[in-house]
Amino acid sequence: MRRFVVAGLFLAALVGCGRGSSQQSLADTVTKAVYNNDISQVSDDFNALIRPQLTRASVGSLSDKMHAQGEYKGLEQVQNDASERLYGYAAKFSNGSMLVCMKLDQDGKIAAYRVEPLGAGQPGPPASNPCSMLK
């Protein structure tokens, strides 16, 4: 019986490591929702102050820009400033990359979210403080 408990704990630890941070999971969920032009899914994760600024047109426009980069492949963390609750990711697409920055409020809701295309031949964002525009 003890072997099963140890094996279960080990498996749970592996699954936990594979998920990544909750911030990255949130960023991935929202980025997928934007890519899919799903405004209801997008707005669920934003705080009450930002939610009214989300429109079908703004989400659709950003979705179009993402689709121009090709198929969404996932995120790679490039900034983690927990003291400022500021997180940055390189969103990988089949034909390019985009910088995804988000700032969270005290409740873990998105207080700011910005996506910028990275230039041709620039697979990742600038190394020093890529999401400084949200501070």
Coordinates of C-alpha atoms in Angstrom, one line a residue:
M1 CA 0.0 0.0 0.0
R2 CA 2.8 2.4 0.8
R3 CA 4.3 1.9 -2.7
F4 CA 1.0 3.1 -4.2
V5 CA 0.9 6.2 -2.0
V6 CA 4.5 7.1 -2.9
A7 CA 3.9 6.4 -6.6
G8 CA 0.7 8.5 -6.4
L9 CA 2.6 11.4 -4.8
F10 CA 5.3 11.2 -7.4
L11 CA 2.8 11.2 -10.2
A12 CA 1.0 14.2 -8.7
A13 CA 4.3 16.0 -8.5
L14 CA 5.1 15.3 -12.1
V15 CA 1.7 16.5 -13.2
G16 CA 2.1 19.7 -11.1
C17 CA 5.4 20.4 -12.7
G18 CA 4.1 19.9 -16.2
R19 CA 1.4 22.6 -15.8
G20 CA 3.6 25.5 -15.4
S21 CA 2.8 28.6 -13.3
S22 CA -0.8 29.7 -12.7
Q23 CA 0.1 33.0 -14.3
Q24 CA 1.3 31.2 -17.5
S25 CA -1.8 29.1 -17.5
L26 CA -3.9 32.2 -17.3
A27 CA -2.0 34.0 -20.0
D28 CA -2.3 30.9 -22.3
T29 CA -6.0 30.6 -21.6
V30 CA -6.6 34.3 -22.5
T31 CA -4.3 34.2 -25.5
K32 CA -6.1 31.1 -26.9
A33 CA -9.4 32.8 -26.3
V34 CA -8.2 36.0 -28.1
Y35 CA -6.9 33.8 -31.0
N36 CA -10.3 32.1 -31.2
N37 CA -12.0 35.5 -31.1
D38 CA -14.0 34.4 -28.0
I39 CA -14.9 37.6 -26.2
S40 CA -16.9 35.9 -23.4
Q41 CA -13.9 33.7 -22.5
V42 CA -11.5 36.6 -22.7
S43 CA -13.6 38.9 -20.5
D44 CA -14.0 36.2 -17.8
D45 CA -10.4 36.6 -16.8
F46 CA -10.2 40.5 -16.7
N47 CA -11.0 42.6 -13.7
A48 CA -14.1 44.7 -13.5
L49 CA -12.3 47.9 -14.4
I50 CA -10.9 46.6 -17.7
R51 CA -13.8 44.4 -18.8
P52 CA -15.9 47.3 -20.1
Q53 CA -13.0 48.3 -22.5
L54 CA -13.2 44.9 -24.2
T55 CA -15.2 45.0 -27.4
R56 CA -15.9 42.5 -30.1
A57 CA -14.0 44.8 -32.5
S58 CA -10.9 45.0 -30.3
V59 CA -10.7 41.3 -29.6
G60 CA -11.4 40.5 -33.3
S61 CA -8.7 42.9 -34.5
L62 CA -6.1 41.3 -32.2
S63 CA -7.3 37.8 -33.2
D64 CA -6.7 38.7 -36.9
K65 CA -3.2 39.9 -36.0
M66 CA -2.5 36.6 -34.2
H67 CA -3.9 34.6 -37.1
A68 CA -1.6 36.4 -39.5
Q69 CA 1.3 34.8 -37.5
G70 CA -0.1 31.3 -38.2
E71 CA -1.1 28.5 -35.9
Y72 CA -0.8 29.2 -32.1
K73 CA 1.9 27.0 -30.6
G74 CA 2.0 28.2 -27.0
L75 CA 3.9 30.5 -24.6
E76 CA 7.4 30.8 -23.4
Q77 CA 8.0 32.9 -20.2
V78 CA 10.3 35.9 -20.7
Q79 CA 9.5 38.0 -17.7
N80 CA 8.3 37.2 -14.2
D81 CA 8.1 40.1 -11.8
A82 CA 6.0 38.8 -8.9
S83 CA 6.5 41.9 -6.8
E84 CA 4.8 44.0 -9.6
R85 CA 2.5 41.1 -10.6
L86 CA 3.9 41.6 -14.2
Y87 CA 4.4 38.7 -16.5
G88 CA 5.7 38.4 -20.0
Y89 CA 5.6 35.6 -22.6
A90 CA 6.8 35.0 -26.1
A91 CA 3.7 33.7 -27.9
K92 CA 4.9 31.2 -30.6
F93 CA 3.1 30.8 -33.8
S94 CA 3.9 28.7 -36.9
N95 CA 5.0 31.8 -38.8
G96 CA 6.3 34.2 -36.1
S97 CA 6.2 35.3 -32.5
M98 CA 4.4 38.0 -30.5
L99 CA 5.1 39.5 -27.1
V100 CA 2.3 38.9 -24.6
C101 CA 2.4 41.0 -21.4
M102 CA -0.1 41.0 -18.5
K103 CA -0.4 42.6 -15.2
L104 CA -2.6 41.1 -12.5
D105 CA -4.5 42.8 -9.7
Q106 CA -4.5 41.6 -6.1
D107 CA -7.3 39.1 -6.9
G108 CA -5.4 37.5 -9.7
K109 CA -7.5 39.0 -12.4
I110 CA -6.0 40.7 -15.4
A111 CA -5.6 44.4 -14.9
A112 CA -3.6 45.0 -18.2
Y113 CA -2.9 42.8 -21.2
R114 CA -0.9 43.8 -24.2
V115 CA 0.2 41.9 -27.3
E116 CA 2.8 43.2 -29.7
P117 CA 4.2 41.5 -32.8
L118 CA 7.9 40.8 -32.7
G119 CA 9.9 41.9 -35.8
A120 CA 11.0 39.5 -38.5
G121 CA 14.0 37.6 -37.4
Q122 CA 13.3 38.4 -33.8
P123 CA 12.1 35.2 -32.2
G124 CA 12.0 36.7 -28.7
P125 CA 11.4 40.0 -27.0
P126 CA 14.2 42.3 -25.9
A127 CA 16.0 40.8 -22.9
S128 CA 15.7 43.7 -20.4
N129 CA 12.2 44.3 -19.0
P130 CA 10.2 43.5 -22.1
C131 CA 6.9 44.4 -20.4
S132 CA 7.9 47.7 -18.9
M133 CA 5.0 49.5 -20.7
L134 CA 2.6 48.0 -18.2
K135 CA 4.3 49.2 -15.0

